[in-house]
Amino acid sequence: DTPGTASSVDFFKSRTSAPAKPQANDVLGALNFHGFDGSGATDKSAIMYVKADTNHGDTTTDTSGRIEFWTTPDGSNTPAERMVIKSDGKVGIGESTPTHALDVNGDVNVGSNSYMVLSDNQIGITSGDLTLDVNGNVEINADGGTVSIKDDTESLVTITNSGLSFNDATEIDVS
């Protein structure tokens, strides 16, 4: 008995016609989970696909793959892709073509007493509003830089290590 040896299930894929090597999006293996729906059908409830992420064999070691997780929504019998892990390690949740380490299409909830840490970068919002709804303090640390509050491109308030300044058109109401 060798400690490093374990049972395994292997899936192999080749094509019977040219090109014999798996091509991009070929299913290399799948695990299907079915549920009886009461009408005699056993539709798929969930699927885990392993697919070729690119054409195999472009080099002697080129066998890129991705893993897709599909589930069937309540009231439906059609599975939908929910998450993918691409050959470059990028993960998409609700996003089938992630371009970052983690791309999420939808809301992200970070539970109570939890933190979301963003390091060495910035928060970028490509459309919509940034809303902070907190029951406590909000700290913005510009680390010697400038904090600006803008209306479109016009700066209304600027905060620097020298102080606070307002645009001439800014109306300040101190009650």
mmCIF file of C-alpha atoms in Angstrom:
data_model
loop_
_atom_site.group_PDB
_atom_site.id
_atom_site.type_symbol
_atom_site.label_atom_id
_atom_site.label_comp_id
_atom_site.label_asym_id
_atom_site.label_seq_id
_atom_site.Cartn_x
_atom_site.Cartn_y
_atom_site.Cartn_z
ATOM 1 C CA ASP A 1 0.000 0.000 0.000
ATOM 2 C CA THR A 2 1.571 3.262 -1.158
ATOM 3 C CA PRO A 3 0.410 6.380 0.759
ATOM 4 C CA GLY A 4 0.676 8.663 -2.308
ATOM 5 C CA THR A 5 -1.492 6.401 -4.480
ATOM 6 C CA ALA A 6 -5.239 6.945 -4.455
ATOM 7 C CA SER A 7 -8.234 5.757 -6.434
ATOM 8 C CA SER A 8 -9.079 7.891 -9.427
ATOM 9 C CA VAL A 9 -11.594 8.248 -12.207
ATOM 10 C CA ASP A 10 -10.059 9.171 -15.550
ATOM 11 C CA PHE A 11 -11.836 10.676 -18.543
ATOM 12 C CA PHE A 12 -10.161 10.613 -21.951
ATOM 13 C CA LYS A 13 -11.213 12.574 -25.025
ATOM 14 C CA SER A 14 -10.145 12.303 -28.631
ATOM 15 C CA ARG A 15 -12.002 12.883 -31.858
ATOM 16 C CA THR A 16 -12.637 10.075 -34.337
ATOM 17 C CA SER A 17 -12.096 12.416 -37.287
ATOM 18 C CA ALA A 18 -9.478 15.065 -38.025
ATOM 19 C CA PRO A 19 -8.415 16.914 -36.065
ATOM 20 C CA ALA A 20 -8.137 14.019 -33.558
ATOM 21 C CA LYS A 21 -7.005 16.353 -30.766
ATOM 22 C CA PRO A 22 -9.704 18.017 -28.633
ATOM 23 C CA GLN A 23 -10.655 21.466 -29.856
ATOM 24 C CA ALA A 24 -11.747 24.523 -27.863
ATOM 25 C CA ASN A 25 -15.057 23.915 -26.028
ATOM 26 C CA ASP A 26 -14.980 20.113 -26.525
ATOM 27 C CA VAL A 27 -16.395 18.364 -23.451
ATOM 28 C CA LEU A 28 -13.589 16.285 -21.926
ATOM 29 C CA GLY A 29 -15.797 14.870 -19.187
ATOM 30 C CA ALA A 30 -18.987 15.575 -17.304
ATOM 31 C CA LEU A 31 -20.717 14.643 -14.090
ATOM 32 C CA ASN A 32 -24.510 14.854 -14.428
ATOM 33 C CA PHE A 33 -26.944 14.848 -11.537
ATOM 34 C CA HIS A 34 -30.580 14.020 -12.353
ATOM 35 C CA GLY A 35 -33.781 14.369 -10.375
ATOM 36 C CA PHE A 36 -37.117 12.700 -11.018
ATOM 37 C CA ASP A 37 -39.676 15.426 -11.773
ATOM 38 C CA GLY A 38 -42.843 13.365 -11.138
ATOM 39 C CA SER A 39 -43.851 13.123 -14.805
ATOM 40 C CA GLY A 40 -41.547 10.270 -15.668
ATOM 41 C CA ALA A 41 -38.677 12.491 -16.767
ATOM 42 C CA THR A 42 -35.347 12.696 -15.032
ATOM 43 C CA ASP A 43 -34.022 16.101 -16.043
ATOM 44 C CA LYS A 44 -30.583 17.348 -15.138
ATOM 45 C CA SER A 45 -30.452 19.214 -11.841
ATOM 46 C CA ALA A 46 -26.753 20.009 -11.954
ATOM 47 C CA ILE A 47 -23.766 19.398 -14.220
ATOM 48 C CA MET A 48 -20.040 19.751 -13.814
ATOM 49 C CA TYR A 49 -18.283 19.956 -17.175
ATOM 50 C CA VAL A 50 -14.576 19.837 -17.882
ATOM 51 C CA LYS A 51 -13.967 21.349 -21.321
ATOM 52 C CA ALA A 52 -10.997 22.135 -23.516
ATOM 53 C CA ASP A 53 -10.349 25.842 -23.008
ATOM 54 C CA THR A 54 -8.337 26.103 -26.239
ATOM 55 C CA ASN A 55 -7.380 23.748 -29.060
ATOM 56 C CA HIS A 56 -5.208 20.948 -27.693
ATOM 57 C CA GLY A 57 -1.901 20.046 -29.246
ATOM 58 C CA ASP A 58 -0.763 23.486 -30.412
ATOM 59 C CA THR A 59 2.425 22.449 -28.594
ATOM 60 C CA THR A 60 3.343 19.040 -27.208
ATOM 61 C CA THR A 61 2.201 20.065 -23.730
ATOM 62 C CA ASP A 62 -0.891 22.112 -24.647
ATOM 63 C CA THR A 63 -3.927 20.587 -22.912
ATOM 64 C CA SER A 64 -5.700 23.593 -21.379
ATOM 65 C CA GLY A 65 -8.961 22.950 -19.592
ATOM 66 C CA ARG A 66 -11.683 24.739 -17.702
ATOM 67 C CA ILE A 67 -14.307 23.575 -15.218
ATOM 68 C CA GLU A 68 -17.912 24.757 -15.539
ATOM 69 C CA PHE A 69 -20.591 24.371 -12.881
ATOM 70 C CA TRP A 70 -24.210 24.404 -14.055
ATOM 71 C CA THR A 71 -27.422 24.268 -11.996
ATOM 72 C CA THR A 72 -31.082 24.218 -12.945
ATOM 73 C CA PRO A 73 -33.215 27.066 -11.518
ATOM 74 C CA ASP A 74 -36.410 26.297 -9.626
ATOM 75 C CA GLY A 75 -39.371 25.921 -12.004
ATOM 76 C CA SER A 76 -37.151 25.058 -14.973
ATOM 77 C CA ASN A 77 -35.592 21.997 -16.571
ATOM 78 C CA THR A 78 -32.828 23.908 -18.361
ATOM 79 C CA PRO A 79 -29.447 24.106 -16.610
ATOM 80 C CA ALA A 80 -27.566 27.423 -16.668
ATOM 81 C CA GLU A 81 -23.859 28.034 -16.177
ATOM 82 C CA ARG A 82 -23.229 29.512 -12.721
ATOM 83 C CA MET A 83 -19.459 29.378 -12.258
ATOM 84 C CA VAL A 84 -16.340 28.701 -14.317
ATOM 85 C CA ILE A 85 -12.674 28.181 -13.485
ATOM 86 C CA LYS A 86 -10.636 28.980 -16.600
ATOM 87 C CA SER A 87 -7.313 27.434 -17.628
ATOM 88 C CA ASP A 88 -5.486 30.594 -16.481
ATOM 89 C CA GLY A 89 -7.010 30.274 -12.986
ATOM 90 C CA LYS A 90 -9.505 33.100 -13.419
ATOM 91 C CA VAL A 91 -12.874 32.434 -11.768
ATOM 92 C CA GLY A 92 -16.203 33.722 -12.994
ATOM 93 C CA ILE A 93 -19.369 33.603 -10.919
ATOM 94 C CA GLY A 94 -22.296 34.485 -13.150
ATOM 95 C CA GLU A 95 -19.639 35.413 -15.718
ATOM 96 C CA SER A 96 -18.467 32.850 -18.285
ATOM 97 C CA THR A 97 -15.467 34.833 -19.557
ATOM 98 C CA PRO A 98 -13.691 36.245 -16.494
ATOM 99 C CA THR A 99 -10.891 38.725 -17.162
ATOM 100 C CA HIS A 100 -9.758 39.108 -13.533
ATOM 101 C CA ALA A 101 -8.758 36.627 -10.825
ATOM 102 C CA LEU A 102 -12.405 36.793 -9.688
ATOM 103 C CA ASP A 103 -15.251 38.261 -11.738
ATOM 104 C CA VAL A 104 -18.691 38.299 -10.154
ATOM 105 C CA ASN A 105 -21.795 39.276 -12.094
ATOM 106 C CA GLY A 106 -24.223 40.034 -9.271
ATOM 107 C CA ASP A 107 -24.189 41.184 -5.677
ATOM 108 C CA VAL A 108 -21.458 40.114 -3.272
ATOM 109 C CA ASN A 109 -22.322 39.871 0.400
ATOM 110 C CA VAL A 110 -19.554 40.016 2.964
ATOM 111 C CA GLY A 111 -21.078 38.853 6.247
ATOM 112 C CA SER A 112 -21.058 40.604 9.581
ATOM 113 C CA ASN A 113 -17.718 40.812 11.361
ATOM 114 C CA SER A 114 -16.034 40.194 7.994
ATOM 115 C CA TYR A 115 -13.807 42.388 5.889
ATOM 116 C CA MET A 116 -13.172 42.850 2.203
ATOM 117 C CA VAL A 117 -9.576 43.914 1.736
ATOM 118 C CA LEU A 118 -8.441 45.616 -1.470
ATOM 119 C CA SER A 119 -4.677 45.951 -1.693
ATOM 120 C CA ASP A 120 -2.417 47.878 -4.074
ATOM 121 C CA ASN A 121 -5.230 49.148 -6.249
ATOM 122 C CA GLN A 122 -8.376 51.183 -6.219
ATOM 123 C CA ILE A 123 -12.098 50.695 -6.215
ATOM 124 C CA GLY A 124 -13.335 51.269 -9.737
ATOM 125 C CA ILE A 125 -16.962 51.594 -10.716
ATOM 126 C CA THR A 126 -17.603 51.643 -14.439
ATOM 127 C CA SER A 127 -21.251 52.632 -14.195
ATOM 128 C CA GLY A 128 -23.746 53.374 -11.476
ATOM 129 C CA ASP A 129 -23.221 54.752 -8.011
ATOM 130 C CA LEU A 130 -20.983 53.879 -5.085
ATOM 131 C CA THR A 131 -23.106 53.702 -1.968
ATOM 132 C CA LEU A 132 -21.671 53.342 1.514
ATOM 133 C CA ASP A 133 -24.312 52.414 4.080
ATOM 134 C CA VAL A 134 -22.563 51.972 7.384
ATOM 135 C CA ASN A 135 -23.408 52.048 11.057
ATOM 136 C CA GLY A 136 -20.109 53.536 12.100
ATOM 137 C CA ASN A 137 -17.181 55.428 10.709
ATOM 138 C CA VAL A 138 -16.050 55.774 7.109
ATOM 139 C CA GLU A 139 -12.329 56.314 6.691
ATOM 140 C CA ILE A 140 -10.751 57.436 3.434
ATOM 141 C CA ASN A 141 -6.970 57.382 3.488
ATOM 142 C CA ALA A 142 -5.477 59.039 0.423
ATOM 143 C CA ASP A 143 -1.968 58.347 1.763
ATOM 144 C CA GLY A 144 -0.730 61.851 0.961
ATOM 145 C CA GLY A 145 -2.874 62.134 -2.175
ATOM 146 C CA THR A 146 -6.081 64.028 -2.859
ATOM 147 C CA VAL A 147 -9.673 63.118 -2.063
ATOM 148 C CA SER A 148 -12.176 64.784 -4.392
ATOM 149 C CA ILE A 149 -15.944 64.873 -4.412
ATOM 150 C CA LYS A 150 -17.117 65.532 -7.945
ATOM 151 C CA ASP A 151 -20.264 66.161 -9.908
ATOM 152 C CA ASP A 152 -19.462 64.435 -13.196
ATOM 153 C CA THR A 153 -16.037 65.936 -13.952
ATOM 154 C CA GLU A 154 -16.288 69.121 -11.878
ATOM 155 C CA SER A 155 -14.619 68.949 -8.474
ATOM 156 C CA LEU A 156 -16.951 70.272 -5.748
ATOM 157 C CA VAL A 157 -14.814 69.518 -2.688
ATOM 158 C CA THR A 158 -11.115 68.744 -2.518
ATOM 159 C CA ILE A 159 -9.341 67.414 0.545
ATOM 160 C CA THR A 160 -5.550 67.382 0.713
ATOM 161 C CA ASN A 161 -3.023 67.298 3.531
ATOM 162 C CA SER A 162 -3.156 71.149 3.297
ATOM 163 C CA GLY A 163 -6.841 71.298 4.089
ATOM 164 C CA LEU A 164 -10.329 71.426 2.647
ATOM 165 C CA SER A 165 -11.275 73.507 -0.387
ATOM 166 C CA PHE A 166 -14.543 74.090 -2.208
ATOM 167 C CA ASN A 167 -15.346 75.003 -5.789
ATOM 168 C CA ASP A 168 -16.552 78.629 -6.086
ATOM 169 C CA ALA A 169 -20.013 77.405 -7.130
ATOM 170 C CA THR A 170 -20.376 75.083 -4.139
ATOM 171 C CA GLU A 171 -23.020 76.216 -1.676
ATOM 172 C CA ILE A 172 -22.293 75.339 1.932
ATOM 173 C CA ASP A 173 -25.177 75.189 4.392
ATOM 174 C CA VAL A 174 -24.055 74.868 8.001
ATOM 175 C CA SER A 175 -27.038 74.549 10.288
#
